[in-house]
Tab-separated table of C-alpha atoms (C1' of nucleotides) in Angstrom:
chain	number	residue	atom	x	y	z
A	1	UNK	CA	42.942	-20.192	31.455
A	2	UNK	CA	44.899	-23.779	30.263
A	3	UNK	CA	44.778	-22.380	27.352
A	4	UNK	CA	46.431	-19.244	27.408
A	5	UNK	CA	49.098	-20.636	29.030
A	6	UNK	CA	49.960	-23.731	26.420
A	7	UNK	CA	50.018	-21.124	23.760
A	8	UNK	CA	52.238	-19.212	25.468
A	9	UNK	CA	54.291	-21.814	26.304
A	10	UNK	CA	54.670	-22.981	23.202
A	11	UNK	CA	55.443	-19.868	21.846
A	12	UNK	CA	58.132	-19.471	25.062
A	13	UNK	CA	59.734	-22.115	22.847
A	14	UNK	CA	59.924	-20.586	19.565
A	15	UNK	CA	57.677	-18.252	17.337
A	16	UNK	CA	54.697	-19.613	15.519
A	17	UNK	CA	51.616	-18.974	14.035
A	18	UNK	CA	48.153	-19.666	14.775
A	19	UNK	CA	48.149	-22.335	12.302
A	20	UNK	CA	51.693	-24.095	13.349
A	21	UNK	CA	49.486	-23.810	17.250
A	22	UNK	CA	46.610	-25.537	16.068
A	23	UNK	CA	48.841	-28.231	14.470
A	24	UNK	CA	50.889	-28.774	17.798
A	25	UNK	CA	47.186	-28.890	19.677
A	26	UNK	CA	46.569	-31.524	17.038
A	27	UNK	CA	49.333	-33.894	17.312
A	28	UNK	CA	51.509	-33.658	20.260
A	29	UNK	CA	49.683	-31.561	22.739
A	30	UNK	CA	46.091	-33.096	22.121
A	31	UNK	CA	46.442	-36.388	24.488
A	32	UNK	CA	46.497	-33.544	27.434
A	33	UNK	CA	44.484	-30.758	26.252
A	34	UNK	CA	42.732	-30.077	22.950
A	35	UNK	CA	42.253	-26.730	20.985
A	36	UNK	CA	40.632	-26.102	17.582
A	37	UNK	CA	42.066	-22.935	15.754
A	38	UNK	CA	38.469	-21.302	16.329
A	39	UNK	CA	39.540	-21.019	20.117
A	40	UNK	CA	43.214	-20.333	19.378
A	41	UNK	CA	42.822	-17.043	17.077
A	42	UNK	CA	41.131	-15.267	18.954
A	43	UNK	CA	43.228	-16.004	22.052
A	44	UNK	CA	45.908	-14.873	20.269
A	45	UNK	CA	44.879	-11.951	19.486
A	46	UNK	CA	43.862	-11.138	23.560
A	47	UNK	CA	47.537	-12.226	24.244
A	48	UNK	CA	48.560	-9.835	22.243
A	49	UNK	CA	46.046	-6.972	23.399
A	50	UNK	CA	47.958	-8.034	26.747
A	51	UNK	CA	51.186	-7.458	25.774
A	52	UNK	CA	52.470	-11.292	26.758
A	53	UNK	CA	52.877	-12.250	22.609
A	54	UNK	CA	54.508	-10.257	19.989
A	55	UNK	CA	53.798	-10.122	16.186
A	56	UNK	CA	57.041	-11.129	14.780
A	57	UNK	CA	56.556	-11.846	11.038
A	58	UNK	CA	54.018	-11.271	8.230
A	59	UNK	CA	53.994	-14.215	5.924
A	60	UNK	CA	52.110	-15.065	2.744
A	61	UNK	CA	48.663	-16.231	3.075
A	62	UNK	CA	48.121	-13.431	5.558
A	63	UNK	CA	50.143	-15.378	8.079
A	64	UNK	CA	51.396	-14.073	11.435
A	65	UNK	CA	53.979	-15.107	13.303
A	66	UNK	CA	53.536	-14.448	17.024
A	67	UNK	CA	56.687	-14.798	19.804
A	68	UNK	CA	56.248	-14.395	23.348
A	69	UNK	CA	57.303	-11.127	25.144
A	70	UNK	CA	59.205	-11.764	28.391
A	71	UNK	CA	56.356	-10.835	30.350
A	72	UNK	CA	54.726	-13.934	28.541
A	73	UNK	CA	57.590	-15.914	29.605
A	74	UNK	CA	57.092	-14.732	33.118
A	75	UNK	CA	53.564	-15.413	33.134
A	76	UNK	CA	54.294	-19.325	31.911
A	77	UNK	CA	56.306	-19.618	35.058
A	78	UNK	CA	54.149	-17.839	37.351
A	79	UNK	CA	51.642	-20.447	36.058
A	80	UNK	CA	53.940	-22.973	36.083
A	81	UNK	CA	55.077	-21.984	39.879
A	82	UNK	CA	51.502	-21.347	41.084
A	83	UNK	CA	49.636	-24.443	42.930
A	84	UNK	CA	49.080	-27.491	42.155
A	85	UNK	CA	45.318	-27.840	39.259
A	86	UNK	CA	43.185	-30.389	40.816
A	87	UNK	CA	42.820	-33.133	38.612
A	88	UNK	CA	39.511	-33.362	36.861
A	89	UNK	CA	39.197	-36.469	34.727
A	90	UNK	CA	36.309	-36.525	32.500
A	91	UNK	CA	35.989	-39.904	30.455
A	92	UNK	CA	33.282	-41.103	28.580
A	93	UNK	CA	34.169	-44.340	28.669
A	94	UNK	CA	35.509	-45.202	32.306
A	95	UNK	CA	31.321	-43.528	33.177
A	96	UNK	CA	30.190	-46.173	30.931
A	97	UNK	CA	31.891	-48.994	32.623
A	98	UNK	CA	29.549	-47.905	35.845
A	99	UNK	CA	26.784	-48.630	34.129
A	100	UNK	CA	27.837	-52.652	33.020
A	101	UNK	CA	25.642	-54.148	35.685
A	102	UNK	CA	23.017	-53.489	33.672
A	103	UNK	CA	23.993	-55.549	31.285
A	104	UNK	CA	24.183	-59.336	30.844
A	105	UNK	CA	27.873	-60.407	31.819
A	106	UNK	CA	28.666	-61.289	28.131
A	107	UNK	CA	28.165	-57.969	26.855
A	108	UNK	CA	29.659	-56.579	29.878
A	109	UNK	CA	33.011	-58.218	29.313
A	110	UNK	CA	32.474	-56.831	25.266
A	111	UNK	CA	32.092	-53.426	26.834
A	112	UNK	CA	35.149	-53.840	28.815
A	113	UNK	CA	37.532	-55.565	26.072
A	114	UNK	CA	35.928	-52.470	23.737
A	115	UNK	CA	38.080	-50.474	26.037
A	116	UNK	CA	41.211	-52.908	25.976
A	117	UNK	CA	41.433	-52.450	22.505
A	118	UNK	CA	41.252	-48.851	21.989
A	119	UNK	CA	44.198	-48.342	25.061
A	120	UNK	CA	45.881	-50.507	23.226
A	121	UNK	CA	45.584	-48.011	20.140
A	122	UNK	CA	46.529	-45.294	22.134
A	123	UNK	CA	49.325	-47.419	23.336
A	124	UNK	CA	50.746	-48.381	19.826
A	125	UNK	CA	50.074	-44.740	18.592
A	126	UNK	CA	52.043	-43.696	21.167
A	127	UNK	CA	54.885	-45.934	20.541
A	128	UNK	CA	55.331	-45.236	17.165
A	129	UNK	CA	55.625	-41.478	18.241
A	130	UNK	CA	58.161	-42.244	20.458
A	131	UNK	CA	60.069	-44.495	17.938
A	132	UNK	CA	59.974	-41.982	15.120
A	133	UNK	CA	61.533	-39.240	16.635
A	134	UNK	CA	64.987	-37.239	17.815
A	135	UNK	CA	63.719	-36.870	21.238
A	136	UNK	CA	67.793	-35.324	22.283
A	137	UNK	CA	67.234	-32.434	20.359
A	138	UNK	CA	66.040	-30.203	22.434
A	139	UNK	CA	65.409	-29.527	26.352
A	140	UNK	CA	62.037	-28.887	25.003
A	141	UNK	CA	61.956	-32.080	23.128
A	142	UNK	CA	63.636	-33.938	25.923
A	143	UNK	CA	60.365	-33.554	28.099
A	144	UNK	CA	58.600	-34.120	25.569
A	145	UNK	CA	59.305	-37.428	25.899
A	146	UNK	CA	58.887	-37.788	29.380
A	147	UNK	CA	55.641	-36.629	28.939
A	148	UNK	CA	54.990	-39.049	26.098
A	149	UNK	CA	56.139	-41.574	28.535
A	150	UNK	CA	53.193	-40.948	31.053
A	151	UNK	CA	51.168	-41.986	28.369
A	152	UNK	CA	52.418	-45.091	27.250
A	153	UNK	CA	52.700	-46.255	31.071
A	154	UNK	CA	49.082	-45.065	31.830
A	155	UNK	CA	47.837	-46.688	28.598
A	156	UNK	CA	49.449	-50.294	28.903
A	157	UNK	CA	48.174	-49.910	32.609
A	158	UNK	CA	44.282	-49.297	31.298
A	159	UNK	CA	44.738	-52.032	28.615
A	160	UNK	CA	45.493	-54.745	31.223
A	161	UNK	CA	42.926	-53.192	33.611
A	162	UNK	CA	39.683	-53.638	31.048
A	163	UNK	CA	40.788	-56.926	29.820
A	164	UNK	CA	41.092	-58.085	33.402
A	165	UNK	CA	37.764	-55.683	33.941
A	166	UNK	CA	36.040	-58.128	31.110
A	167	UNK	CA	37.669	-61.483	33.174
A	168	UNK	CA	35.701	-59.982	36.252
A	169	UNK	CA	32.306	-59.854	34.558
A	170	UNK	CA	32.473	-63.739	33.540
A	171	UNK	CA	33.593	-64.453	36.612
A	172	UNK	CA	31.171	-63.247	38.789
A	173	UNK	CA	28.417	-64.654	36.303
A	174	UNK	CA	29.788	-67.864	37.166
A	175	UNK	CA	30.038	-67.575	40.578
A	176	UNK	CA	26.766	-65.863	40.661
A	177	UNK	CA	24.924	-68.442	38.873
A	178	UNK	CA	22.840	-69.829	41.748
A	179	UNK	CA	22.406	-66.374	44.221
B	1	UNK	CA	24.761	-35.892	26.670
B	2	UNK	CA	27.002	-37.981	29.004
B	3	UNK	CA	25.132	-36.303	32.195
B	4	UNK	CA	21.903	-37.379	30.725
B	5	UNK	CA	23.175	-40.430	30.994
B	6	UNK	CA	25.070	-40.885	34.042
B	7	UNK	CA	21.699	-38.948	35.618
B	8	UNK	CA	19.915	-42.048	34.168
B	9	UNK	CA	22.050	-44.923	34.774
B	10	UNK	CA	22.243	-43.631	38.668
B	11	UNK	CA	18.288	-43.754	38.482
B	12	UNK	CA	18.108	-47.175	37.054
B	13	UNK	CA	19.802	-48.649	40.340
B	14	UNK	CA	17.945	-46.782	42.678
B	15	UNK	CA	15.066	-43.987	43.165
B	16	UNK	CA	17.033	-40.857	44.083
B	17	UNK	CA	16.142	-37.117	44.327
B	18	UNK	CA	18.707	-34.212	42.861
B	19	UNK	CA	20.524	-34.061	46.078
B	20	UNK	CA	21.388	-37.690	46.465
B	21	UNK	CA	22.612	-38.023	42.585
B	22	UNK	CA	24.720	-34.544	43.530
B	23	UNK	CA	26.424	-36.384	46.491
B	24	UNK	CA	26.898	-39.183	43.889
B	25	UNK	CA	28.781	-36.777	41.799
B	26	UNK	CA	30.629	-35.485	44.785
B	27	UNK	CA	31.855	-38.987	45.950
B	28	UNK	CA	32.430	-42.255	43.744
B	29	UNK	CA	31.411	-40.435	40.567
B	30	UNK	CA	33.351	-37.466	40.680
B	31	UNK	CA	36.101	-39.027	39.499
B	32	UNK	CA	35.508	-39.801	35.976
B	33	UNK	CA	32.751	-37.566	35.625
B	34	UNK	CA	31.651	-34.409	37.613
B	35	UNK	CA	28.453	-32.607	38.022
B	36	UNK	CA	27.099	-29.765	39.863
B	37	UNK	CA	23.385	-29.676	41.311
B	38	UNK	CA	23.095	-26.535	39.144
B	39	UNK	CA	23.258	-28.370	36.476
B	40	UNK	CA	21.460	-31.681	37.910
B	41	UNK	CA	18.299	-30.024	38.083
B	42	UNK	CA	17.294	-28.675	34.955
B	43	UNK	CA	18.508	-31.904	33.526
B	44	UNK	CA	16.100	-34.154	35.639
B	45	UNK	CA	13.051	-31.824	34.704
B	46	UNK	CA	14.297	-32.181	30.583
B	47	UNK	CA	14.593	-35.996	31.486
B	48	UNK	CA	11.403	-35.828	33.064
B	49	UNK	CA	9.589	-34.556	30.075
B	50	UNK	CA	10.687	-36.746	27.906
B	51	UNK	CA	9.183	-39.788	29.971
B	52	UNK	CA	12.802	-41.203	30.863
B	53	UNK	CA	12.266	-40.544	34.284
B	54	UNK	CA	8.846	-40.750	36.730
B	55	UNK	CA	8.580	-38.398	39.599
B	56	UNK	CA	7.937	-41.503	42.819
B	57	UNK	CA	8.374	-39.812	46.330
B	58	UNK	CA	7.633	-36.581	47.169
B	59	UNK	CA	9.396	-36.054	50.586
B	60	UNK	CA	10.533	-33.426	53.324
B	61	UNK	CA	11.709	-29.703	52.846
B	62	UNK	CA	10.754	-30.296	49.004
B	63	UNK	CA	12.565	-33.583	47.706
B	64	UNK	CA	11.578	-34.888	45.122
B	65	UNK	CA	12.948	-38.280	44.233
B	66	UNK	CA	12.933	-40.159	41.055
B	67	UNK	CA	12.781	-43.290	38.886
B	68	UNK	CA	14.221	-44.150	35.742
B	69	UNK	CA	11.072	-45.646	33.296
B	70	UNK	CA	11.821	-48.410	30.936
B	71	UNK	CA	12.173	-45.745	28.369
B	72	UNK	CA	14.806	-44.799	30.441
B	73	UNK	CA	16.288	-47.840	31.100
B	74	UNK	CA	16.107	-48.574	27.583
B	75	UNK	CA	18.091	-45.273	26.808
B	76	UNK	CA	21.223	-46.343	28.694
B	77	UNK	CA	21.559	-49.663	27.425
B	78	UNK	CA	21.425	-47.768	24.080
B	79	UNK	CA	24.292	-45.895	24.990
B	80	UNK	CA	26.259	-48.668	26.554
B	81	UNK	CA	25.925	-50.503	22.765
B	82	UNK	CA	26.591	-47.320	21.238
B	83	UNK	CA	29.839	-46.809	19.771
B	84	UNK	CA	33.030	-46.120	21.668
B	85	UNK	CA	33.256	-42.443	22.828
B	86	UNK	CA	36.347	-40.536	21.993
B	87	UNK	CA	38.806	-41.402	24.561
B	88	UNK	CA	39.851	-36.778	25.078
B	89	UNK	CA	41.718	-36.081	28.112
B	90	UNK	CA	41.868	-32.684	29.627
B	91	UNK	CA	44.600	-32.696	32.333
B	92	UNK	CA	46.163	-28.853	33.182
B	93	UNK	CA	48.420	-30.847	35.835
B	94	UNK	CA	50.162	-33.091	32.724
B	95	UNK	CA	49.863	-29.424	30.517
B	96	UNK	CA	52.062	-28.003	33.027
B	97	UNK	CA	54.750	-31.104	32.124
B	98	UNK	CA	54.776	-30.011	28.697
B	99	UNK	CA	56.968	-26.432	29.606
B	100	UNK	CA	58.672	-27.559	32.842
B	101	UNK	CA	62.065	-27.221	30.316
B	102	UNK	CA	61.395	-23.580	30.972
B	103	UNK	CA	62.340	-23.817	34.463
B	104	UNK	CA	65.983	-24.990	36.326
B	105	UNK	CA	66.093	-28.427	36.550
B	106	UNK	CA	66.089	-28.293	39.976
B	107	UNK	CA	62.371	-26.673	39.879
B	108	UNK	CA	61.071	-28.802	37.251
B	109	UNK	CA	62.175	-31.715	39.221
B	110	UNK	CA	59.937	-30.339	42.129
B	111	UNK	CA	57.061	-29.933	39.855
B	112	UNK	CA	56.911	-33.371	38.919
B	113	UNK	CA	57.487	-34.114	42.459
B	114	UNK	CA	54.674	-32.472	43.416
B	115	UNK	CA	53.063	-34.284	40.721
B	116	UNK	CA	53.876	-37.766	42.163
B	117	UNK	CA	52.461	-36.221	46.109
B	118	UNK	CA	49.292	-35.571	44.558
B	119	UNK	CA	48.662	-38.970	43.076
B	120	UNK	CA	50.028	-40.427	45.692
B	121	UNK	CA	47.568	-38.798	47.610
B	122	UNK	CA	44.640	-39.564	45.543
B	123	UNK	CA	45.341	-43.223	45.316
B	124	UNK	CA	45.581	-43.155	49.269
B	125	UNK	CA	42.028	-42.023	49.108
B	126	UNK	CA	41.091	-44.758	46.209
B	127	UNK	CA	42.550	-47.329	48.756
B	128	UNK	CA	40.673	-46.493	51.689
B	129	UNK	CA	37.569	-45.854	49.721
B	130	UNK	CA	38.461	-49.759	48.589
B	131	UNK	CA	39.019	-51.008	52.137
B	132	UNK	CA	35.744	-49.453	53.658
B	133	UNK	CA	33.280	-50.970	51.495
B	134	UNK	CA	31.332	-53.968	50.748
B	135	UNK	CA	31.495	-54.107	47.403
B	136	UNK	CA	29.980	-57.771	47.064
B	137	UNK	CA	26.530	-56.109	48.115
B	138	UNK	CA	25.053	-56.146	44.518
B	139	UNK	CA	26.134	-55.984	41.135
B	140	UNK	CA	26.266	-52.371	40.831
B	141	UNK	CA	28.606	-52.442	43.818
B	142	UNK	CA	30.527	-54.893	42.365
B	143	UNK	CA	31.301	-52.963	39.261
B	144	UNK	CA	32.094	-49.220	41.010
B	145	UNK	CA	34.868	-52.318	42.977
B	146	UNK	CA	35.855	-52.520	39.163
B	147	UNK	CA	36.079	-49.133	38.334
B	148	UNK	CA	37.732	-48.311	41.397
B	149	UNK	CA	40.434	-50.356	40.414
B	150	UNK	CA	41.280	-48.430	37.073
B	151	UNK	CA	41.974	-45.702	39.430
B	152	UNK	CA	44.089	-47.285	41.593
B	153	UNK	CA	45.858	-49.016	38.996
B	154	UNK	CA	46.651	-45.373	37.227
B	155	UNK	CA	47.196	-43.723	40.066
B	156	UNK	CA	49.697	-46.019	40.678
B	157	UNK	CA	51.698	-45.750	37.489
B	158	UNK	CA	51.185	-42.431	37.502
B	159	UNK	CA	52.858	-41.687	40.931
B	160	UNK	CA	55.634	-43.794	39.583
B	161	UNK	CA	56.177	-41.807	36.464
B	162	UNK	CA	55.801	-38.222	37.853
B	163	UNK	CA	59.055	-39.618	40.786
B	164	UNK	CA	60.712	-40.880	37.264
B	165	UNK	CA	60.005	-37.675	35.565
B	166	UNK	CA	61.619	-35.672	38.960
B	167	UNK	CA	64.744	-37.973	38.498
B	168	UNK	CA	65.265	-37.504	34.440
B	169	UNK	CA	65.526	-33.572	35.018
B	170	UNK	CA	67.907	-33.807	37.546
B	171	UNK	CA	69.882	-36.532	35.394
B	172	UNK	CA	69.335	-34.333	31.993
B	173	UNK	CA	70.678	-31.477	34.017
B	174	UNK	CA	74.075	-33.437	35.100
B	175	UNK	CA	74.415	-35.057	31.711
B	176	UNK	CA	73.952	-31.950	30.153
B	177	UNK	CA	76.311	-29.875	31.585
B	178	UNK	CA	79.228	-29.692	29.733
B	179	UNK	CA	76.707	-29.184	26.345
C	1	DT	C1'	17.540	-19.773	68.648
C	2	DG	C1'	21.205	-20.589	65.988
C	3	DA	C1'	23.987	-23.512	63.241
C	4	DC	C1'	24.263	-27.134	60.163
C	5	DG	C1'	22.785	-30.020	56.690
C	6	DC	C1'	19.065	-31.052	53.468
C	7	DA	C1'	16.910	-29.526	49.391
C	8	DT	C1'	15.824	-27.013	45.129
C	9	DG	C1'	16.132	-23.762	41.861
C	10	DT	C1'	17.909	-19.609	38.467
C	11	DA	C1'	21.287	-16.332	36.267
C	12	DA	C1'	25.587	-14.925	34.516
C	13	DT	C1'	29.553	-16.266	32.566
C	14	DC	C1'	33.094	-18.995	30.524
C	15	DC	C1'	35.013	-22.498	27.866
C	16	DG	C1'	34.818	-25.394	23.992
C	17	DT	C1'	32.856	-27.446	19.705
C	18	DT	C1'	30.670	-27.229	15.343
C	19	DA	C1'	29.548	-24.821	11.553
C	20	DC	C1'	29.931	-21.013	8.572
C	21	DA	C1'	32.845	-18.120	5.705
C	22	DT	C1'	36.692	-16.634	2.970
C	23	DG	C1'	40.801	-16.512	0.452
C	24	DA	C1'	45.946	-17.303	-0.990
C	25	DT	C1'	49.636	-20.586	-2.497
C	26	DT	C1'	51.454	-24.704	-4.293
C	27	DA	C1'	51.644	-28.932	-6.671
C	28	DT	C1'	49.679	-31.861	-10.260
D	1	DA	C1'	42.445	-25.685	-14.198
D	2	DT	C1'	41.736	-27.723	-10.032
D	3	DA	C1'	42.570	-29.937	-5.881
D	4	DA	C1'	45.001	-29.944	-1.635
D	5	DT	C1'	46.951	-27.476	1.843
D	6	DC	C1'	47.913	-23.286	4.172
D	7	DA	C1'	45.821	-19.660	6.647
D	8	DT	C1'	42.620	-16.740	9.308
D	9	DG	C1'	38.608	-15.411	11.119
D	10	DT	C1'	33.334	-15.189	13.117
D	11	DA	C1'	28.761	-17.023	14.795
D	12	DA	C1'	25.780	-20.124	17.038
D	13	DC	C1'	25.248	-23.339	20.294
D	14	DG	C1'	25.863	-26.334	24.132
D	15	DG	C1'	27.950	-27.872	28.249
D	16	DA	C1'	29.887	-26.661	32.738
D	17	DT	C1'	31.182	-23.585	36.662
D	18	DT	C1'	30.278	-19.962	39.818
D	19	DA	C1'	27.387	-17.129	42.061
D	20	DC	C1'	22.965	-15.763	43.515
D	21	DA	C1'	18.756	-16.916	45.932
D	22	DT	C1'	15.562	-19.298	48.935
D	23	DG	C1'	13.640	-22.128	52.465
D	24	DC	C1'	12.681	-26.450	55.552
D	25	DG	C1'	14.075	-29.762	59.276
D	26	DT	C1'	16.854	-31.311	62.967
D	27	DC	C1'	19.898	-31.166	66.653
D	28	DA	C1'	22.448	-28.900	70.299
DNA sequence: TGACGCATGTAATCCGTTACATGATTAT
DNA sequence: ATAATCATGTAACGGATTACATGCGTCA
């Protein structure tokens, strides 16, 4: 139920539609959790069944505008108060890196300086996020940024980690070379 | 297809029936990738079928343990040339961070605080799992020693920016409250 | 003999992605 | 005109979790 409560959330914040949703899913919110807009409509229209989001404005293009009630509010920190989610990870790539013994240590160290360079992506994408924006707007904005920051630390962290990952293979070919 | 081939990588080390590669899942696996044995065992019969795998040991109380074939072999060094997956991150505890605005700053310190405890708590178990170990036994050991490290290394930072995060609420809060 | 751990499987359900489908508005 | 963007929805499928269901072997 993540998803219920971002959207609520995020309409806690101010009123949107399901199209200014899947846009926040896309940019900002995506690096934690991901939505496409074929999960978000009809969401939104359960919230609303539920009585946590409101319909507050009929646009052109058949848009709708959608606020949250207060018992929405009260549900985000109900959520928010409840315990602690146990951290699932799920990466492709860090499973992959279990498997570089069966390589030969060249291609091993590739595998592992593959990774380098896309953290580092992250890591620049991230930084230009955090350079390109009023982050003292807002509260809402103001964590924002603190959340942006777990990112860039956990990102520089993984860079240096898979180039010295890619060190590690070599090395132990060397050392290896007679056993 | 990334249990395919995590199922088959696992196999290529070692012959190992459904309930050893679900105790791999539960232990050193788990945390990059998770699988239940309700989903383990259809996928070693579809693996099975298509000749990536060889039924080798037929054992007590019904186990069944495997082999990966060459084909099989073959399929995961595919995969480990393949191209680099989509780094997507699905983390409800980070989420959470995203609407702690919506709560006194007192509170939303304690949520990151809480935060911090619990990856504090997993890199304890990291560390230990580190300590008790030979990881120079092979070269599959010696890579999980690798991987292990990424974990450490973010749990780290992590526990570090989640105190950080604790401390910016309570200073936003003081700053803020003349505004 | 009873509890625990080993061992395998299926069914129902949920969550998420991809693909299909449509149409209005705005800018060029 | 026509292309891009805004805007909303549904359907099919696949991957993952939870629950249901069963039974053997070993140890106290």
């Amino acid at each position: 139920m993540s998803l219920r409560h971002a959207l609520l959330g995020l309409l806690a914040e101010r009123p949107m539609s399901g199209w200014d949703l899947t846009r926040m899913f896309d940019v900002s919110l995506a690096n934690v959790w991901s939505a496409r807009h074929s999960q978000i409509y009809p969401e939104l229209a359960r919230l609303q069944e539920d009585g946590l989001i409101d319909l507050v404005e009929q646009g052109a293009r058949g848009r709708r505008v959608y606020s949250a009630t207060d018992a929405g509010r009260q549900a985000v920190l109900d959520w928010l108060r409840g315990p602690q989610p146990a951290h699932t990870l799920r990466d492709e790539g860090l499973l992959r890196g279990f498997f570089a013994w069966m390589l030969p240590a060249q291609e091993a160290a590739t595998l592992f300086r593959r990774d380098a360079v896309s953290s580092r992506a992250k890591l620049a994408e991230y930084n230009e996020l955090a350079a390109g924006h009023d982050w003292d707007a807002s509260p809402a904005t103001r964590v924002q940024r603190v959340m942006l920051e777990s990112g860039i630390r956990t990102m520089t962290v993984l860079a240096e980690w898979a180039e010295w990952a890619a060190e590690q293979c070599l090395a132990m070919e060397d050392g290896d070379d007679g056993a």
